[in-house]
C-alpha positions in Angstrom: 20.2 -14.4 -18.0 16.7 -13.6 -16.7 13.7 -13.4 -19.1 10.8 -11.1 -18.1 7.7 -11.4 -20.1 5.2 -8.6 -20.8 2.0 -9.1 -18.8 1.1 -5.4 -18.6 -1.1 -5.1 -21.7 1.1 -2.2 -23.0 3.2 -3.1 -26.0 6.1 -0.7 -25.2 6.2 -1.4 -21.4 9.4 -3.5 -21.5 11.1 -1.1 -23.9 10.4 1.7 -21.5 11.7 -0.4 -18.6 14.9 -1.2 -20.5 15.4 2.4 -21.3 15.1 3.2 -17.6 17.5 0.5 -16.6 20.1 1.6 -19.1 19.7 5.3 -18.0 20.3 4.4 -14.4 23.2 2.0 -15.2 25.0 4.5 -17.5 24.8 7.3 -14.9 26.1 5.1 -12.1 29.0 4.0 -14.3 29.7 7.6 -15.2 29.8 8.6 -11.5 31.9 5.6 -10.6 29.5 3.9 -8.3 30.3 0.2 -8.4 28.4 -1.1 -5.4 24.9 -0.1 -6.6 24.2 -2.1 -9.7 21.6 -2.2 -12.5 20.8 -5.3 -14.5 22.3 -5.1 -18.0 19.8 -5.4 -20.8 20.8 -8.1 -23.4 17.6 -8.0 -25.5 14.2 -6.4 -25.5 11.0 -6.3 -27.6 7.3 -6.0 -26.9 7.1 -9.6 -25.5 10.2 -10.1 -23.4 13.1 -8.4 -21.6 16.3 -10.4 -21.3 18.7 -9.1 -18.6 21.2 -10.0 -15.9 20.1 -12.8 -13.5 20.3 -11.8 -9.8 20.6 -14.5 -7.2 19.1 -12.6 -4.2 19.8 -13.0 -0.5 18.4 -11.2 2.5 19.9 -7.7 3.0 22.3 -7.0 5.8 23.4 -3.6 7.2 26.3 -3.4 4.8 24.0 -3.9 1.8 21.6 -1.3 3.1 24.4 1.2 3.6 25.8 0.6 0.1 22.3 1.2 -1.2 22.0 4.5 0.7 25.4 5.8 -0.4 25.0 4.8 -4.0 21.5 6.3 -4.3 22.7 9.6 -2.8 25.6 9.8 -5.2 23.2 9.1 -8.1 20.9 11.9 -6.8 23.7 14.4 -6.5 24.2 14.4 -10.3 22.4 17.5 -11.7 20.2 16.9 -14.8 19.2 19.4 -17.3 15.4 19.3 -17.1 12.6 18.0 -14.9 10.5 15.2 -16.4 11.3 12.7 -19.1 11.4 12.7 -22.9 8.8 10.0 -23.3 5.8 8.6 -21.5 6.5 5.4 -19.6 4.8 3.3 -16.9 4.7 2.8 -13.1 3.7 -0.7 -12.4 0.5 -1.3 -14.3 -0.3 2.3 -14.9 0.7 4.7 -17.6 3.0 7.5 -16.4 2.8 10.6 -18.7 5.9 12.8 -18.9 7.2 15.9 -20.5 10.2 18.2 -20.0 9.9 21.4 -18.0 12.0 23.9 -16.0 9.5 23.9 -13.1 9.5 20.9 -10.8 6.3 22.1 -9.1 4.4 22.4 -12.4 5.6 19.0 -13.5 4.6 17.3 -10.3 1.2 19.0 -10.1 0.3 18.4 -13.8 1.9 15.1 -14.7 1.6 13.3 -11.4 -1.3 14.6 -9.2 -3.7 15.9 -11.9 -3.2 12.8 -14.1 -3.9 10.3 -11.3 -6.9 12.3 -10.0 -8.3 12.3 -13.6 -8.2 8.4 -13.5 -10.4 8.1 -10.4 -13.6 6.2 -11.3 -15.8 7.5 -8.5 -17.0 10.9 -9.7 -17.6 12.3 -6.2 -14.1 11.5 -5.0 -12.6 12.6 -8.4 -14.3 16.0 -8.3 -13.4 16.6 -4.6 -9.8 15.8 -5.2 -9.8 17.9 -8.4 -11.0 20.9 -6.4 -8.2 20.5 -3.9 -5.5 20.3 -6.6 -7.0 23.2 -8.5 -7.2 25.4 -5.5 -3.7 24.5 -4.3 -2.0 24.4 -7.6 -0.3 27.8 -7.7 0.9 27.6 -4.0 2.0 24.0 -4.3 4.0 24.7 -7.5 5.8 27.7 -5.9 6.5 25.7 -2.7 7.9 22.7 -4.5 10.0 24.9 -6.8 11.5 26.7 -3.8 12.4 23.5 -2.0 14.1 21.6 -4.9 17.7 22.4 -5.7 18.0 20.6 -9.1 16.6 17.7 -11.2 18.0 14.3 -10.3 17.5 11.0 -12.1 15.0 9.1 -10.1 14.2 5.4 -10.0 10.6 6.5 -9.7 9.1 3.4 -8.0 11.5 2.8 -5.1 9.6 0.4 -2.8 11.4 -2.6 -1.2 10.2 -5.0 -3.9 12.3 -3.1 -6.5 15.5 -3.5 -4.6 17.4 -6.9 -4.6 20.6 -7.8 -2.8 23.2 -10.5 -3.5 26.4 -11.2 -1.6 28.1 -8.2 -3.2 25.4 -5.6 -2.4 22.3 -4.0 -3.9 20.6 -4.0 -7.3 17.8 -1.7 -8.5 15.1 -3.2 -10.7 11.7 -2.3 -12.3 12.3 1.5 -12.6 9.8 4.2 -13.6 12.4 6.8 -14.3 12.1 10.5 -14.7 14.0 13.5 -13.5 12.7 15.3 -10.4 13.3 16.1 -6.7 15.5 13.4 -5.3 13.4 13.3 -2.1 10.5 11.8 -4.1 12.6 8.6 -4.3 13.4 8.7 -0.6 9.7 9.4 0.3 8.6 6.2 -1.4 11.1 4.1 0.6 9.0 5.0 3.6 5.6 4.2 2.1 5.8 0.5 2.7 8.9 0.3 4.8 11.6 -2.3 4.5 14.6 0.0 4.3 16.7 -0.1 7.4 18.3 2.6 9.5 21.7 1.9 7.9 20.2 2.9 4.5 19.0 6.3 5.8 22.2 7.0 7.7 24.3 6.3 4.7 22.1 8.4 2.4 22.1 11.4 4.8 25.9 11.1 5.3 26.4 11.8 1.6 23.4 14.0 0.7 21.3 15.0 3.8 17.6 15.3 3.4 16.1 18.8 3.5 14.5 20.4 6.6 11.1 20.1 4.9 11.5 16.5 3.9 8.7 15.3 6.2 6.2 17.5 4.4 7.5 16.6 1.0 7.2 12.9 1.9 3.4 13.2 2.3 3.0 15.2 -0.9 5.2 12.9 -3.0 3.7 9.7 -1.7 0.2 11.1 -2.5 1.1 10.3 -6.1 1.7 6.7 -5.2 -1.4 6.4 -3.0 -3.5 7.8 -5.8 -2.0 5.3 -8.2 -2.5 2.4 -5.8 -6.1 3.5 -5.2 -6.8 3.6 -8.9 -5.2 0.1 -9.3 -6.3 -1.7 -6.2 -9.2 0.1 -4.6 -10.4 1.6 -1.3 -7.6 0.3 0.9 -5.5 3.2 -0.3 -8.1 5.9 0.0 -7.0 6.9 3.5 -3.5 7.6 2.2 -5.0 9.8 -0.5 -7.0 11.7 2.0 -4.0 12.4 4.2 -2.0 13.6 1.3 -4.7 15.9 0.0 -4.9 17.5 3.5 -1.1 18.3 3.4 -1.4 19.7 -0.2 -4.3 22.0 0.9 -2.1 23.4 3.8 1.0 24.2 1.8 
């Protein structure tokens, strides 16, 4: 078993992570996806999370394809609401949640507004707040009109949160909530590392929408804002690009 210790400073961080792992694992089992796996939680408290040990290897095309197919099948399962029933965390940041019938409202309020409110520089914070305020109604309508149903999302799907062994892929370190499935796919492109076989397999099961490229910039704005708040000015350019797309929708 692998023991992960809590270094976040948040007493319930590992409990939230365990809940996310179990939610993903249970749905994949329910759907009958065997080749995309989630570590099984053996024990969790505020200090440690004990779960399946993964002996990782470099991914090959088969593993990437299994990841794409499994994720698409996960995303096809319709959930009842957008959001999540409790607040959780994305990396070292709090991730507030709520339950709503409007995907656009959830994303604007719980993702963009929250991260903008955390910006330390008052000039940048106020400028970004104006963009979000002025675009809020139009962006909410646009996102609602281009999202078919809530899907269970990993929520933090960059390459570091996917491991592979000889049997295929594993998902780790989720920041789960229910939302537009293309938010997960968008993040796979933020830092790269997902091969062409992954996207071919995903699209063969659940093709991306015709407005995916615009969604990608909007959804990754959340992650650029989070990284800017955590790590500084190197991520400001990504925030600026995303804000321009938001203002045009």
